[in-house]
Coordinates of C-alpha atoms in Angstrom, one line a residue:
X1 CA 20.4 38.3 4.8
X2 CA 21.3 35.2 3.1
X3 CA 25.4 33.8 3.0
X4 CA 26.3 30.9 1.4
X5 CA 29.3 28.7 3.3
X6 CA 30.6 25.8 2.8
X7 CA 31.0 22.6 4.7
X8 CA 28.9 23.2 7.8
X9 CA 26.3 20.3 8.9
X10 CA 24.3 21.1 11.6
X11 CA 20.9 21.7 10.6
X12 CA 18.4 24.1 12.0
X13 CA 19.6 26.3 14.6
X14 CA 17.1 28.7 16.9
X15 CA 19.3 32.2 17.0
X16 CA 16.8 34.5 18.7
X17 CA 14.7 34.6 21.1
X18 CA 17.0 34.8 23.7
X19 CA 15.3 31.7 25.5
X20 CA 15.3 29.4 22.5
X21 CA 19.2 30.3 21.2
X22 CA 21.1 27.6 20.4
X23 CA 18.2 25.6 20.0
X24 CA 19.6 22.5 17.3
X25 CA 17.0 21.1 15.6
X26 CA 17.1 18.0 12.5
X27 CA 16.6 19.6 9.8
X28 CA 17.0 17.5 6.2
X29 CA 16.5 19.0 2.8
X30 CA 12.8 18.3 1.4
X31 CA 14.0 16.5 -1.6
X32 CA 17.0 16.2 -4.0
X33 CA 15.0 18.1 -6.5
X34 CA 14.2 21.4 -4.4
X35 CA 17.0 24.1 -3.8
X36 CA 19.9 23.5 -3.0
X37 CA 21.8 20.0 -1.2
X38 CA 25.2 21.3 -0.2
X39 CA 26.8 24.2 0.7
X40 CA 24.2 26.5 2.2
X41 CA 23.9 28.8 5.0
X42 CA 21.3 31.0 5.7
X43 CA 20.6 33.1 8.6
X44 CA 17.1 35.2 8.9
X45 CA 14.2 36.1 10.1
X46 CA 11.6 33.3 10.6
X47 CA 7.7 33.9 9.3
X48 CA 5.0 31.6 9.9
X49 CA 2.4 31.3 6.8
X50 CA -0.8 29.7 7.3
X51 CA -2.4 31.0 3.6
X52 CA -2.7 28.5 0.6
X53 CA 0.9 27.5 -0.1
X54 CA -0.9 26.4 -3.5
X55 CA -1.8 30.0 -4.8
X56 CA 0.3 32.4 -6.2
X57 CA 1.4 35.0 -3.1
X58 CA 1.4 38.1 -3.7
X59 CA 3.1 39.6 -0.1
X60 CA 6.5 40.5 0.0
X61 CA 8.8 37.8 2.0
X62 CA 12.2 39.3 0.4
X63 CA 14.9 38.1 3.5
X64 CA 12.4 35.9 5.1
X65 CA 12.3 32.4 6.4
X66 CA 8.9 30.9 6.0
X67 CA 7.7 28.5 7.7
X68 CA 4.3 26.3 7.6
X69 CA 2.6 23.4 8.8
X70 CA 2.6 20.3 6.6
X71 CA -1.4 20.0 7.7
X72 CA -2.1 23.4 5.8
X73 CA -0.3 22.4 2.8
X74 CA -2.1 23.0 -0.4
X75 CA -2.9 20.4 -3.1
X76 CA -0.2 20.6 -5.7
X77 CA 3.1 19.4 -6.5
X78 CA 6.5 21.1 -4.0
X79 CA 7.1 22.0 -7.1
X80 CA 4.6 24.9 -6.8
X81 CA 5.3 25.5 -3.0
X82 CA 8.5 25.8 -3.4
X83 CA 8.5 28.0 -6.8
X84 CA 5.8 30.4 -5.2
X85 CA 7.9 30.9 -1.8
X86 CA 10.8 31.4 -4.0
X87 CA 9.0 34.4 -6.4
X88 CA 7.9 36.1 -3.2
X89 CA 11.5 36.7 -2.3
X90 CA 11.6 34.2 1.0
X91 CA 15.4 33.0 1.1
X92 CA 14.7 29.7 3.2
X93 CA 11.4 27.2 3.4
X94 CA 10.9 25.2 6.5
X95 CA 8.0 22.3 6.5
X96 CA 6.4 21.3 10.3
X97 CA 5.4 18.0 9.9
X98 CA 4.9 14.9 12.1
X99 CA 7.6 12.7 10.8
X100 CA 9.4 11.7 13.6
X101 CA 12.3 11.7 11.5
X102 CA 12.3 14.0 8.3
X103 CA 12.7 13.7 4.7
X104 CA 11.3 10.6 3.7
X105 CA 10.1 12.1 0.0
X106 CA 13.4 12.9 -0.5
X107 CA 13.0 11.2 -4.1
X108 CA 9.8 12.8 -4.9
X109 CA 9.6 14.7 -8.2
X110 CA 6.5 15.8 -10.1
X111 CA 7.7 14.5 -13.4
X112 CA 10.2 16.8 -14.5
X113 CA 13.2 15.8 -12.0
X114 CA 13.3 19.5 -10.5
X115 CA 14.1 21.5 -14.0
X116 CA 12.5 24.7 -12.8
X117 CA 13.6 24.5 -8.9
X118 CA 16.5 22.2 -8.9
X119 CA 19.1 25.1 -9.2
X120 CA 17.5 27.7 -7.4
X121 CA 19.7 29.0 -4.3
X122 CA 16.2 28.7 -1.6
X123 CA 17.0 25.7 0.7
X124 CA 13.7 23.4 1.5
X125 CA 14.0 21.6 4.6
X126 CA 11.9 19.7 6.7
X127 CA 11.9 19.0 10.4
X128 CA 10.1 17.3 13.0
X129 CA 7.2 19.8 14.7
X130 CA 7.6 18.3 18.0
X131 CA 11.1 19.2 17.8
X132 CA 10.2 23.2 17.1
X133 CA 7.3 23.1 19.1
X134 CA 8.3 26.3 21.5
X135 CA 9.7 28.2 18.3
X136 CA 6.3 27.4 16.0
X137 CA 4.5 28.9 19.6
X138 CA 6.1 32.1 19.2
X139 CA 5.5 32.3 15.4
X140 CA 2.4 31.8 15.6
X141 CA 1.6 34.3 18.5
X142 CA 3.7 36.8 16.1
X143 CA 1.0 35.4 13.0
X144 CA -2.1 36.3 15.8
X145 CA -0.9 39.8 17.1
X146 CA -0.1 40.9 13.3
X147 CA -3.2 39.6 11.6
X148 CA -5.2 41.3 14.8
X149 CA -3.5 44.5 14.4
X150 CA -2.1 44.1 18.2
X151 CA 0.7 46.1 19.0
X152 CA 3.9 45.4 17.0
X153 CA 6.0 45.9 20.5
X154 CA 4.8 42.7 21.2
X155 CA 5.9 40.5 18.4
X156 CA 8.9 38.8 19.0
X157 CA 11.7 38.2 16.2
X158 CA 12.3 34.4 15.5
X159 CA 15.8 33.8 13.9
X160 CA 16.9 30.9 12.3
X161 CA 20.3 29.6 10.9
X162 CA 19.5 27.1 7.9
X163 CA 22.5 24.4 7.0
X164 CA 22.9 21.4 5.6
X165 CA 21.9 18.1 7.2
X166 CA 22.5 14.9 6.8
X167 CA 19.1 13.0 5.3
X168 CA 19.2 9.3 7.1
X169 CA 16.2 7.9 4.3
X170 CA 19.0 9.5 1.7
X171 CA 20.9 7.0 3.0
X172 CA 19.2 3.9 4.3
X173 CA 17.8 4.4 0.2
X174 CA 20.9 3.5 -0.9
X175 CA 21.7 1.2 1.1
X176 CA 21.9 -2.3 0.7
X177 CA 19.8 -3.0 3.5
X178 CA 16.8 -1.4 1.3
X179 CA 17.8 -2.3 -2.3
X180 CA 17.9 -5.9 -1.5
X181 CA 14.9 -6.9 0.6
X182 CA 12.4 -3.9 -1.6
X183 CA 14.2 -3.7 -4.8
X184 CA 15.5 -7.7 -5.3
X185 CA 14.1 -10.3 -2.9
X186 CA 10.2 -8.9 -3.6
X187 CA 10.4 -9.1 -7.4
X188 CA 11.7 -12.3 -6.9
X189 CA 8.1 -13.6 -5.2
X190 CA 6.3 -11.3 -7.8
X191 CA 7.6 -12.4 -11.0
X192 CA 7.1 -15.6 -10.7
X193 CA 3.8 -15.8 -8.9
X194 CA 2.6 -13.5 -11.7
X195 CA 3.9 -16.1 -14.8
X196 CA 1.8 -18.7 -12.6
X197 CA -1.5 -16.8 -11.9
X198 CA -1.2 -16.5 -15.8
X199 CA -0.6 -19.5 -16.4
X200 CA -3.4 -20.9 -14.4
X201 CA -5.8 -18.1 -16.2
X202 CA -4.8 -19.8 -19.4
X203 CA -5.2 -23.6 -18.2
X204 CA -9.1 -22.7 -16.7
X205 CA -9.9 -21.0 -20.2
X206 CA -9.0 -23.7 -21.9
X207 CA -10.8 -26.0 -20.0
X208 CA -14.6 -26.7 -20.6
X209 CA -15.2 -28.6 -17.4
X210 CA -13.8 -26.5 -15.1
X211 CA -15.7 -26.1 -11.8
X212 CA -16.4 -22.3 -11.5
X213 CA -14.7 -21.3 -14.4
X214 CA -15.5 -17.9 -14.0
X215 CA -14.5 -17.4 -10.4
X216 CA -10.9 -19.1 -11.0
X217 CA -10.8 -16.8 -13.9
X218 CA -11.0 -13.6 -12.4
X219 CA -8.9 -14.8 -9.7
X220 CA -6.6 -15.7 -11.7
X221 CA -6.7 -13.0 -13.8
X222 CA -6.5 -9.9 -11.3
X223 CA -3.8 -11.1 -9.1
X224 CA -1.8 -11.9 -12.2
X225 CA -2.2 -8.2 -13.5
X226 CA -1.5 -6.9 -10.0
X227 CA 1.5 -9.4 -9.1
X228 CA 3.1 -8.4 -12.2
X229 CA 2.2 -4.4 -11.3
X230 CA 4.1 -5.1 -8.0
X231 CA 6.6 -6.8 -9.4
X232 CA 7.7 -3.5 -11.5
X233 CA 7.1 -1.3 -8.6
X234 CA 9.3 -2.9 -6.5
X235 CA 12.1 -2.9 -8.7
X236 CA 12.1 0.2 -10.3
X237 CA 10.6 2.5 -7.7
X238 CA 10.6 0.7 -4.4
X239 CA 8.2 3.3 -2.6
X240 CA 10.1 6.3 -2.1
X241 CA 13.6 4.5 -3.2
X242 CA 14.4 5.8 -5.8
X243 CA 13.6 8.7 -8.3
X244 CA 11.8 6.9 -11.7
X245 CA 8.1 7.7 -11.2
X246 CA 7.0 10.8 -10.3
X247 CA 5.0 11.3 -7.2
X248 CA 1.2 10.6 -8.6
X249 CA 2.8 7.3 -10.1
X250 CA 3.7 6.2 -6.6
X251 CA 0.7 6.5 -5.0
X252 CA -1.0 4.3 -8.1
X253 CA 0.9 1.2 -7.6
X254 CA 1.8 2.1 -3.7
X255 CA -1.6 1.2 -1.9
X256 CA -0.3 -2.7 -3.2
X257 CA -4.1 -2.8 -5.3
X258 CA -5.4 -4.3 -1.9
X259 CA -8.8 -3.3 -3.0
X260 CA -8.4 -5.8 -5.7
X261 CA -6.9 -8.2 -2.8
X262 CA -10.0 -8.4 -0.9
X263 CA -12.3 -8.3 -3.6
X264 CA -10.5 -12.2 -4.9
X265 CA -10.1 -12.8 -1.2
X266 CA -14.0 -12.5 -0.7
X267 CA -14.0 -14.8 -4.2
X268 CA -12.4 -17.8 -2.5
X269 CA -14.1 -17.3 0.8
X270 CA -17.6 -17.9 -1.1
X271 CA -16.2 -20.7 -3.6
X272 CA -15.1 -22.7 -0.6
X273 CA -18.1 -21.6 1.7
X274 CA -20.0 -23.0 -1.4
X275 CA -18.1 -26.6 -1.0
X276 CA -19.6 -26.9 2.1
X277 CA -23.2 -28.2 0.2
X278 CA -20.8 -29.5 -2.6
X279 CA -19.6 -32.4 -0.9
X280 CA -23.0 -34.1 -0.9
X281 CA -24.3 -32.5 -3.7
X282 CA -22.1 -31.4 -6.3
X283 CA -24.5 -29.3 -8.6
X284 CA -24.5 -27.1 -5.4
X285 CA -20.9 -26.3 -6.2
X286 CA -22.3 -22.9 -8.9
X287 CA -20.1 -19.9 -9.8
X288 CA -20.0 -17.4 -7.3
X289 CA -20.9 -15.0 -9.4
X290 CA -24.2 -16.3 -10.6
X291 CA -24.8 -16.9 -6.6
X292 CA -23.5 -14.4 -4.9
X293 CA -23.5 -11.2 -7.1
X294 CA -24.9 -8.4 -4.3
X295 CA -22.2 -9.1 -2.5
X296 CA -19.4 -9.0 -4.8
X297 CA -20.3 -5.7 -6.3
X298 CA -20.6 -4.6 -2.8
X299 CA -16.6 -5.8 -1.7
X300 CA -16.3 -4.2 -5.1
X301 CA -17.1 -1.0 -4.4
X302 CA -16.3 -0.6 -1.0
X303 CA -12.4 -2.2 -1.2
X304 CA -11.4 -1.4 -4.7
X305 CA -13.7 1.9 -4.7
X306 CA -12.1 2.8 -1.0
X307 CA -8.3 1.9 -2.6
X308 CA -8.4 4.1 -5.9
X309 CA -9.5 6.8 -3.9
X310 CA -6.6 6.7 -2.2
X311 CA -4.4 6.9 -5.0
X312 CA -6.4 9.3 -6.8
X313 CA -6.7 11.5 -3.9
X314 CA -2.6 11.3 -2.6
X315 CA -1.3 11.5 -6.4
X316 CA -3.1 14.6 -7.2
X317 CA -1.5 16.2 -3.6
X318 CA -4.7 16.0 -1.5
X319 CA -4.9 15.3 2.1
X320 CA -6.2 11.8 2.0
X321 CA -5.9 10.7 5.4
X322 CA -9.1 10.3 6.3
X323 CA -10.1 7.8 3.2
X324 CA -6.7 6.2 4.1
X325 CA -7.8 5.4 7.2
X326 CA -11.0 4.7 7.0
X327 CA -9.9 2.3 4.2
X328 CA -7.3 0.8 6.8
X329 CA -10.5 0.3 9.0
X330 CA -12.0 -1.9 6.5
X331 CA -9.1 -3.8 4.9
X332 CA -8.1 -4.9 8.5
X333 CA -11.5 -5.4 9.5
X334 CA -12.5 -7.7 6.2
X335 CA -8.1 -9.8 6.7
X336 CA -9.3 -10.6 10.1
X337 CA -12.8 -11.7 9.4
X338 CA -11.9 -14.1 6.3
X339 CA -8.7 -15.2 7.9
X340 CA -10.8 -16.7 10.6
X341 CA -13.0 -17.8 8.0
X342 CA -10.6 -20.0 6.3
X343 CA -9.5 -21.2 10.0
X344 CA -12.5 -22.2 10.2
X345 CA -13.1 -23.4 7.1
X346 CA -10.1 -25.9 7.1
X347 CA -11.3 -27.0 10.1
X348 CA -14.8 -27.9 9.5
X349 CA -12.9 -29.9 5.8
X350 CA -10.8 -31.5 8.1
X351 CA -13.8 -32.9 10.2
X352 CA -15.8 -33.7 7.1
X353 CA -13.0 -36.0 5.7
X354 CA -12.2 -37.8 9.0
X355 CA -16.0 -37.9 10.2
X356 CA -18.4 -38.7 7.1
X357 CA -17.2 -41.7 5.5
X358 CA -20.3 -42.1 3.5
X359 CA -18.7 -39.0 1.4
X360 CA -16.6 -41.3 -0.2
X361 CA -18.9 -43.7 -2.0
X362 CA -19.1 -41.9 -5.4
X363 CA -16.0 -41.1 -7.4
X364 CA -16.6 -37.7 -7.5
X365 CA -17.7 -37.1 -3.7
X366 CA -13.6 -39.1 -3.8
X367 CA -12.8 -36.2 -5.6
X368 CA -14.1 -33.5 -4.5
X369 CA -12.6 -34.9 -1.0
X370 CA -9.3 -34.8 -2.2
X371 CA -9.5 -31.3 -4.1
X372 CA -10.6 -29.8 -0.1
X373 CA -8.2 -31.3 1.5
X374 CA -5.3 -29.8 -0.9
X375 CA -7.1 -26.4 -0.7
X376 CA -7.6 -26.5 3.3
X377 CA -3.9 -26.4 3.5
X378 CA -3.8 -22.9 1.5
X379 CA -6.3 -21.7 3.0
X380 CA -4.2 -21.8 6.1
X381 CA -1.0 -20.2 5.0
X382 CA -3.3 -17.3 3.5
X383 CA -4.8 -16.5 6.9
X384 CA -1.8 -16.1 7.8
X385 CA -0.5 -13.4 5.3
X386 CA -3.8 -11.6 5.9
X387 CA -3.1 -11.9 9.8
X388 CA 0.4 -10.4 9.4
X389 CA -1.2 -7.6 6.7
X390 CA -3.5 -6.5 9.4
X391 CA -0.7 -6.3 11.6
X392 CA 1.0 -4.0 9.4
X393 CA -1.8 -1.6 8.6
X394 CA -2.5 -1.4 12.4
X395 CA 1.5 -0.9 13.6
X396 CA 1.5 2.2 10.8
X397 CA -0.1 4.4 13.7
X398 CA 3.6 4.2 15.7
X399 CA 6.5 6.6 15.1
X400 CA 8.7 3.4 14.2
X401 CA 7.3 3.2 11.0
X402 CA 8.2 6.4 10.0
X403 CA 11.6 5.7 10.4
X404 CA 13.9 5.0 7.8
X405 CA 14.1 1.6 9.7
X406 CA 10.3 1.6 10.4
X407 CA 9.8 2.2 6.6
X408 CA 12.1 -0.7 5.4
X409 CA 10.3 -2.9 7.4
X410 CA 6.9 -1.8 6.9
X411 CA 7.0 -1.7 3.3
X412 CA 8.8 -5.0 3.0
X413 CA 6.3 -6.9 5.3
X414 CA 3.0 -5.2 3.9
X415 CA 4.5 -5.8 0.1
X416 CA 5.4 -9.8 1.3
X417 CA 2.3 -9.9 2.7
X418 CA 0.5 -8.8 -0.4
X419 CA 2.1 -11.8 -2.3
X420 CA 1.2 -14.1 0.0
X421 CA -2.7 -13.5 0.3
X422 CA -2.4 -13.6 -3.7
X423 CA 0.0 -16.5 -4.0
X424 CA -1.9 -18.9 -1.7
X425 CA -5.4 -18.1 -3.1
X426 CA -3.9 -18.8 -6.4
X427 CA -2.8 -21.9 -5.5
X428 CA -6.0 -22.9 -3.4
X429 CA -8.1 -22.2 -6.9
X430 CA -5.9 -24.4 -8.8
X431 CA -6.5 -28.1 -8.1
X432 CA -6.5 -28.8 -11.7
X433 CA -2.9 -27.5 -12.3
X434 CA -1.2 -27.9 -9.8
X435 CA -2.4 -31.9 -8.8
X436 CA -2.5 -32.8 -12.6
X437 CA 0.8 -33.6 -12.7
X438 CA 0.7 -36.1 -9.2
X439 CA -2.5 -37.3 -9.4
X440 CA -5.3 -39.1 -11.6
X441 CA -8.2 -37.7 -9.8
X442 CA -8.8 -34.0 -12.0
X443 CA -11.4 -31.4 -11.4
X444 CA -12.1 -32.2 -15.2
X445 CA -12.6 -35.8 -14.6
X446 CA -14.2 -34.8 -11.5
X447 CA -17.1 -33.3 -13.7
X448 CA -16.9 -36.1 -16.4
X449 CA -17.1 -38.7 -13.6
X450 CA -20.1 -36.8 -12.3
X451 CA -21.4 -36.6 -15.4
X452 CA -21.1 -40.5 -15.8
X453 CA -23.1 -41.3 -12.8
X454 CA -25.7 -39.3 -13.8
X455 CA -26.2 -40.7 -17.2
X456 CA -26.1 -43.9 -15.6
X457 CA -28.9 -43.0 -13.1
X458 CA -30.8 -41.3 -16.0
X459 CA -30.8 -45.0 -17.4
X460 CA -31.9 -46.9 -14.5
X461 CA -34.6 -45.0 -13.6
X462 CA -35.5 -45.0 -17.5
X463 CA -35.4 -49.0 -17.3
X464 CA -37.3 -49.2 -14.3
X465 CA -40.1 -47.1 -15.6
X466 CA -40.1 -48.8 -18.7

């Protein structure tokens, strides 16, 4: 039996069994693009289905409330759940899943902004499966006895009374509380950190003396790309904000390319651990990736490898929590590492400078001096954005972040922190821009000055021997 009503807002309400009745339960619509917003009321029989919501379903559910667990969901677009459910006759679709407080996706779309399910009269819903708990029991005792062949006595009608209710993401979306921090504030860091990272590429590739031209380059060069990725992502999607990319889109740009992070994080950790020698003997100071290419094909393939599987694996609709987390493992494992790296780092420049006089005989030991201690101070401030990035990943196992609060929050401090580690690593890499302008003392005359001396030695000892 299905009724449509209008004006009612209470959710999901347990009818039968007698011991459940009146049993209220939060219940928001799926999505904006699945069934129905407004205006319905349906009151049936509850089913649980634990088949392949992803196949075609050939048994009859005409009258029927299904519901299923959000673990056993198939992967393919709602699109498909909800179409399939719909073809078998079922006049309702309930979700179980462990959202503390439902209906986060309510933006998500597969591309065509629900043309095929958008007017269909089958509400979607989603609720909270610690909040049904005692009614999923029952359903799923009716699931065992019937797929046993028990006795039918047994099974024990669950009805439900679907209505509208009230999404609170729907709102905090639209809200300015989201728009400005996700959608304004965070392009604002993007934008222009991406014009500089391109900037900088441009300066080092035009320069032929540039220390480590390579690794500058490629720093340079992927956080500019990414920067200006996360820029557009923030204000045209905003995670799950808004309605412009479909759901595989999300998932590209949504994992923040902190693969790529790590991979010109573990750049800079090697160029500085290679200014260690440098100071004393500047043809130490080689590209990292002439010294140290096992290991950057390794970062490589391990971060960037870990984070496109996650977007491959969520944007085609598979379960992809265990890459996720194992992925989380790493990436927090490799910010706290480096971060006390460049603690420690800084630390042992600092002592250099104040302890080793003798470093400052030659102009371009002076140099090379000066270039450290600009660099310690970035180094620094990006510990600290990978500090608070590890923080983030690890608070994601708490129920507050899947709040519509939790997810503002979340997503605004992982995103900031994102910029930061690129920002600061940008501008630890770019001594020759960014002291040009206040100094004499250049990476390029730096090199030339090097260069210099060691003519001039060439010529003594030349003299000598002659």
């Amino acid at each position: 039996m299905c009724v449509i009503l209008v004006g009612l807002a209470i959710g999901l309400v347990v009818l039968a069994p007698p011991q459940l009745a009146g049993l209220e339960v939060q219940a928001p619509i799926m999505g904006k693009f699945f069934g129905p917003r407004h205006g319905f009321h349906v009151n049936a029989t509850a089913q649980l289905f634990t088949g392949d919501t992803c196949k075609k379903i050939h048994k009859n559910y005409t009258d029927l409330i299904i519901v299923y667990d959000a673990d056993n969901r198939g992967p393919c677009s709602f699109e498909t759940i909800y179409l399939n459910f719909e073809r078998a006759g079922a006049v309702g679709l309930v979700e179980s899943s462990v959202f503390p407080v439902p209906g986060m996706i309510f933006n998500v779309h597969d591309g065509d902004k629900g043309k095929h399910t958008k007017h269909k009269s089958m509400p979607f819903v989603e609720l909270h499966e610690t909040d049904f708990k005692k009614a999923f029991e029952i359903l799923k005792r009716n699931y065992d006895i019937e797929k046993s062949g028990g006795d039918p006595s047994e099974i024990v009608p669950v009805r439900l009374l679907l209505t509208p209710n009230e999404n609170k993401f729907e709102k905090m979306f639209a809200s300015m509380w989201y728009i400005i921090p996700i959608r304004i504030i965070l392009p604002l860091f993007f934008g222009p950190t991406a014009i500089f990272g391109f900037r900088m590429f441009l300066v080092t590739l035009r320069s032929p003396d540039s220390m480590m031209k390579n690794t500058k380059l490629v720093s340079f060069g992927v956080e500019a790309v990414t920067m200006s990725l996360m820029c557009f992502f923030c204000a045209a999607q905003a995670m799950f904000g808004s309605d412009f990319m479909p759901y595989p889109g999300i998932w590209f740009f949504g994992t923040g390319f902190f693969g790529w992070s790590m991979f010109c994080t573990v750049t800079v950790a090697i160029f500085y651990r290679s200014l260690n020698n440098a100071t004393r003997t500047l043809t130490q100071a080689r590209d990292v990736f002439r010294t140290h290419p096992i290991t950057l094909a390794i970062v490589l393939i391990v971060f960037v490898g870990t984070d496109l599987a996650v977007a491959v694996l969520f944007s085609r609709y598979s379960r992809g929590d265990i890459v996720m987390l194992i992925g989380s493992i790493l990436y927090t494992i490799g910010n706290i590492v480096t971060a006390t790296f460049f603690v420690y780092q800084k630390r042992k420049f600092h002592n250099l400078i104040l302890n080793d006089p003798n470093l400052k005989h030659t102009s371009q030991q002076r140099a090379l001096l000066e270039m450290v201690k600009f660099a310690g101070r970035w180094l620094i401030a990006s510990s600290f954005f990978l500090l608070l990035v590890s923080a983030v990943t690890c608070s994601l196992a708490f129920d507050f972040t899947k709040t519509p609060s939790g997810v503002m929050v979340s997503v605004f401090l992982a995103f900031w922190g994102r910029w930061g580690i690129a920002f600061t690593q940008m501008m630890a890499l770019s001594w020759n821009g960014a002291k040009a302008r206040n100094t004499n003392t250049t990476m390029s005359k730096l090199q030339d000055s090097f260069a210099t001396d060691t003519r001039t030695e060439t010529r003594s000892v030349a003299d000598s021997m002659s």
